[in-house]
């Protein structure tokens, strides 16, 4: 079969399945009462984080990178976790399907048809096409290729450091000036696939990109069902997530890190929402894992991980809701006013060259340069075909929640994190030199992608009181 | 759910939501020409289209077809280049849009349209068209400077980077601002296949740059109007909130589904296009079908002449700024070689040491190889080298000693 030539299909299968198994078992141990969908949905990302950590520790110990020993470690961990899960739950007979469950299957048929149709074309395209996406072959894949060749994590540095390196040092640099400083998460998970498959160059190495949105779909389903949504509504949410063209594009033109950061941040936020709702501390631990994933995947992940930490701190100290509300409203007012003022050329001329804010570590210097962001934002959200009607859906959900429930509807950490993240991005692109990136359209949509999965969850969560089977508000006409 | 509740509550509200969708669609269809064509003037909707078939076009030299030097100088079309021209008679204000069907060789070539006024009193009009490589596409002429009066000549030329690009026009149809033309144009623009490009990782427009209306905008308007109609009827129906929210959600997802069908068609067409190139091939065979296949063959040639990865460093020089496709793809294909891929001169000559390699990619006129002295030099530095390979893509040198900069030493 030409597709499988040059690749070890069994090794690749283990490379795909083993982290997912280990991650799911870890989540099952951490969360005492969670549905299979939730466990498996979070387990995929948790497994990738474990792979990254195992490879980093293995290399730090000075050991030669290969597939079998780390795989054996992960398998051993899986066995241990499985034992814990078995001891806790026991392997009794599964419950018989109820009439409601069977009726729900009927509602699932359209979703299943969609999944087959969409998944089929995406899988075909991924398998047919050699690595295509620009940033993939410029920034992310080269490190994995070099590590695969050398069997250790050769350092990648900035170009001046490469030039200054001593002759006996082995260091590499990339064709994108700053890419040497990018976090190692994506190259590590690619390296894992390469080690399993026995090659550094094959289309099927990028299967994790195809599985990533599917894993979030499972988590989304699990979370929304926990929030009381009936199965048809949860199915609609899954469709809303998996149908978005920009999500599909990043899954099939694989190799970018943006979808990974999007899912990691969103899983962290949904985990915090569960912690807030039910008090189960396992979700807080899960959110911490997702925050770590954010940091591993992209430099902006530091900001998103920080937001998750802020969310966790707020949940832990539980300040009065009205104070959080007042701060949020004040910040939102300032932001909106600033964005409107920035439409005026006079303001931009007033600030001139403005001030520069140096940021710590690998983060760049921020130059304060207001720009007319609103037209570009409008175009991205409501004109271009990136998201279908996602942002209309989110606006609808916020409106309904505001009208029918008022402020209590928004006292949810997931809502807060969505608004915080959106505010952060609007501030970054609207008031700093990053406006140029919104103007040229290179990174703006990719950063809005970070909000897409959480946006779907928040929209349906806000509508949950009216889309649930048990907690229907009766006799409340429009 | 009790059947009485379905009949009493859900059914009338559901019908109302459905009617809202239908009513909104009908309203948009009715008002579409006034919304989409607002600045194109009225009175032209009833004229028949002017259709120019392939036989109406013949090739003329640009110098005779386009005597206005401004048009030639601005577009870069040479007086001896061919232009496909036709001589219709049409009133520009009555024909604000063009459907063009053509075939050309180079998808990167620039396509230009020219036109001349019947009176000859106005300069030659011209514009660049954003058109698919082959096939049909629509273009808006209404707001183009010079598209006015009576048009007596239209012409098309395709200019590739390296000269003339073979062009054949299969048909050019000028349409009025009519409802029929609008329907045809929207259907064609929304369903046209646009193959992957690198910009897809940054955004997905859904239509070409010259599209009249984005499908997302149309779907958004449809949804908003449908919601308004439904909510208006709810003042009489007064359904429970659960029913209201559920049906509003469905009202949003019907247009969503329509948009998704368009996207699914794009994906299926993309798979067909990819399969036409890559199906049935092993992964190594696919490389020969990629756009940079020639570069990949060059890289294999370089590998044969280079030491093993890890035994040398490679400095790549190329006359470019920023992220240049060719030099970055070369770096990727040369992995796992250790490569420094910045600069277009010997400004870092002092960092080069014996055993390194220098790859001069493309033309770098400032850098000269002196075979008598076995030295590469330019105004910035000089490096003792031995030439390893020479190819139309580039030249490979092995550094034989420490390079040095010329600053403070007097330039040679």
Coordinates of C-alpha atoms in Angstrom, one line a residue, chain A residues 2-3 5 114 117-118 121-122 124-125 127-134 137-138 141-142 145-146 149-150 159 162-167 171-177 201-203 236 239-240 243-246 248-250 252-253 256 379 381-390 392-393 396 400 404 440-443 445-446 460 463 466-468 472-474 476-478, chain B residues 5 196-207 214-217 219-220 223-224 227 234 238-246 248-250 252-253 255-257 259-261 263-264 267-268 270-275 278-287 290 309-311 313-315 322-325 328-329 331-332 335-342 348 351 353:
Chain A
X2 CA 1.8 3.2 -1.1
X3 CA 0.4 5.2 1.8
X5 CA 5.5 2.7 2.5
X114 CA -21.5 14.8 9.6
X117 CA -18.4 13.0 6.0
X118 CA -16.2 15.7 7.4
X121 CA -12.4 14.3 3.6
X122 CA -10.1 15.7 6.2
X124 CA -8.0 11.9 2.9
X125 CA -6.5 15.3 2.4
X127 CA -2.9 11.5 4.0
X128 CA -2.6 12.7 0.4
X129 CA -0.7 15.9 0.9
X130 CA 3.0 16.2 2.0
X131 CA 3.7 18.8 4.7
X132 CA 2.4 22.0 3.3
X133 CA 1.8 24.7 6.0
X134 CA 4.5 27.4 5.9
X137 CA 8.2 23.5 7.8
X138 CA 9.8 26.8 8.8
X141 CA 9.1 20.5 12.1
X142 CA 12.8 21.3 11.7
X145 CA 13.8 16.4 12.4
X146 CA 17.1 17.4 13.9
X149 CA 18.5 12.5 13.6
X150 CA 20.8 13.2 16.5
X159 CA 21.1 33.5 15.2
X162 CA 24.6 30.4 16.8
X163 CA 27.3 32.6 15.3
X164 CA 29.0 33.0 18.7
X165 CA 29.0 29.2 19.5
X166 CA 32.3 27.5 20.0
X167 CA 33.4 25.0 17.4
X171 CA 23.7 24.2 18.1
X172 CA 21.2 24.9 15.5
X173 CA 19.2 28.0 14.4
X174 CA 16.2 28.4 12.2
X175 CA 15.4 30.6 9.2
X176 CA 12.8 32.5 11.2
X177 CA 14.9 34.8 13.5
X201 CA 9.1 12.6 6.8
X202 CA 5.6 11.3 6.2
X203 CA 2.0 12.7 6.0
X236 CA -25.3 20.7 18.0
X239 CA -21.2 20.3 15.2
X240 CA -20.6 24.0 15.9
X243 CA -17.7 22.5 11.3
X244 CA -15.7 25.7 11.5
X245 CA -13.6 26.1 8.3
X246 CA -10.6 27.7 10.2
X248 CA -10.7 22.3 9.8
X249 CA -8.0 24.1 7.9
X250 CA -5.6 24.0 10.9
X252 CA -5.6 19.3 7.8
X253 CA -2.9 21.8 6.9
X256 CA 1.0 24.8 13.3
X379 CA -14.2 41.5 9.0
X381 CA -15.7 37.7 12.9
X382 CA -18.6 38.5 10.6
X383 CA -17.3 38.8 7.0
X384 CA -14.6 36.2 6.4
X385 CA -15.7 32.6 6.4
X386 CA -13.4 31.5 9.2
X387 CA -16.0 30.6 11.8
X388 CA -19.3 30.2 10.0
X389 CA -21.7 32.0 12.4
X390 CA -19.9 31.3 15.7
X392 CA -23.4 35.5 16.0
X393 CA -24.1 32.4 18.2
X396 CA -27.1 35.5 20.9
X400 CA -30.3 35.6 26.1
X404 CA -33.4 36.0 31.1
X440 CA -1.8 42.2 7.2
X441 CA -4.0 39.4 8.4
X442 CA -1.1 37.0 9.2
X443 CA -1.7 36.2 12.9
X445 CA -7.3 35.1 13.0
X446 CA -4.9 32.6 14.4
X460 CA -24.0 26.5 24.9
X463 CA -28.1 28.5 27.0
X466 CA -33.2 26.3 28.3
X467 CA -31.6 23.4 26.6
X468 CA -31.7 20.9 29.4
X472 CA -36.5 23.6 32.4
X473 CA -38.0 26.9 33.6
X474 CA -41.7 26.1 33.2
X476 CA -41.9 31.4 31.7
X477 CA -43.2 32.7 28.4
X478 CA -41.3 35.2 26.3
Chain B
X5 CA -47.3 19.9 24.5
X196 CA -5.1 25.7 -0.8
X197 CA -2.7 28.6 -0.5
X198 CA -0.3 29.5 2.3
X199 CA -2.7 32.2 3.4
X200 CA -5.3 29.6 4.3
X201 CA -3.5 29.1 7.6
X202 CA -4.0 32.8 8.4
X203 CA -7.6 33.2 7.2
X204 CA -10.3 31.8 5.0
X205 CA -12.2 34.3 3.0
X206 CA -14.7 32.0 1.5
X207 CA -14.6 33.9 -1.8
X214 CA -19.3 37.2 1.2
X215 CA -21.5 34.2 2.0
X216 CA -21.0 34.8 5.7
X217 CA -22.5 38.2 5.4
X219 CA -26.0 34.1 6.1
X220 CA -25.6 36.6 8.9
X223 CA -30.1 34.7 10.4
X224 CA -30.7 38.2 11.9
X227 CA -34.7 35.9 14.2
X234 CA -43.6 35.3 19.5
X238 CA -45.8 33.6 23.7
X239 CA -44.0 30.3 23.8
X240 CA -42.1 29.2 26.9
X241 CA -38.5 30.3 27.0
X242 CA -37.2 26.8 26.4
X243 CA -39.1 26.7 23.2
X244 CA -38.1 30.2 22.2
X245 CA -34.4 29.6 22.9
X246 CA -34.4 26.2 21.2
X248 CA -33.8 30.6 17.9
X249 CA -30.9 28.2 18.0
X250 CA -32.3 26.3 15.1
X252 CA -29.1 30.2 13.6
X253 CA -28.1 26.7 12.6
X255 CA -28.0 29.2 7.7
X256 CA -25.0 27.7 9.5
X257 CA -25.7 24.5 7.8
X259 CA -22.6 27.8 4.9
X260 CA -21.2 24.4 5.9
X261 CA -22.4 22.7 2.8
X263 CA -17.4 24.5 2.8
X264 CA -17.9 20.8 2.4
X267 CA -13.1 20.4 0.8
X268 CA -14.3 17.7 -1.5
X270 CA -9.7 20.1 -2.7
X271 CA -9.4 16.3 -2.1
X272 CA -10.1 15.7 -5.8
X273 CA -7.4 18.2 -6.7
X274 CA -4.9 16.7 -4.3
X275 CA -5.8 13.1 -5.4
X278 CA -0.7 12.6 -5.2
X279 CA -3.0 9.6 -5.2
X280 CA -1.5 6.2 -5.5
X281 CA 2.1 7.5 -4.8
X282 CA 4.3 6.6 -2.0
X283 CA 5.5 9.4 0.2
X284 CA 8.9 9.6 -1.5
X285 CA 7.2 9.7 -4.9
X286 CA 5.0 12.6 -3.8
X287 CA 8.1 14.9 -3.6
X290 CA 5.4 19.1 -5.3
X309 CA 25.0 16.3 8.8
X310 CA 26.9 17.4 11.9
X311 CA 30.3 17.4 10.2
X313 CA 27.9 24.0 9.0
X314 CA 26.3 25.7 5.9
X315 CA 25.9 29.4 5.4
X322 CA 12.4 38.5 5.2
X323 CA 10.9 35.1 4.8
X324 CA 11.7 34.0 1.2
X325 CA 10.1 30.8 0.1
X328 CA 13.6 28.6 3.5
X329 CA 12.4 25.6 1.6
X331 CA 16.9 25.0 4.4
X332 CA 14.0 22.7 5.3
X335 CA 17.7 19.1 7.2
X336 CA 19.3 17.8 9.4
X337 CA 22.2 19.9 8.1
X338 CA 23.2 22.8 10.3
X339 CA 22.3 25.9 8.4
X340 CA 22.7 29.7 8.9
X341 CA 20.2 31.1 6.5
X342 CA 20.5 34.9 6.7
X348 CA 29.7 37.5 8.5
X351 CA 32.4 33.8 11.6
X353 CA 35.9 28.7 9.6

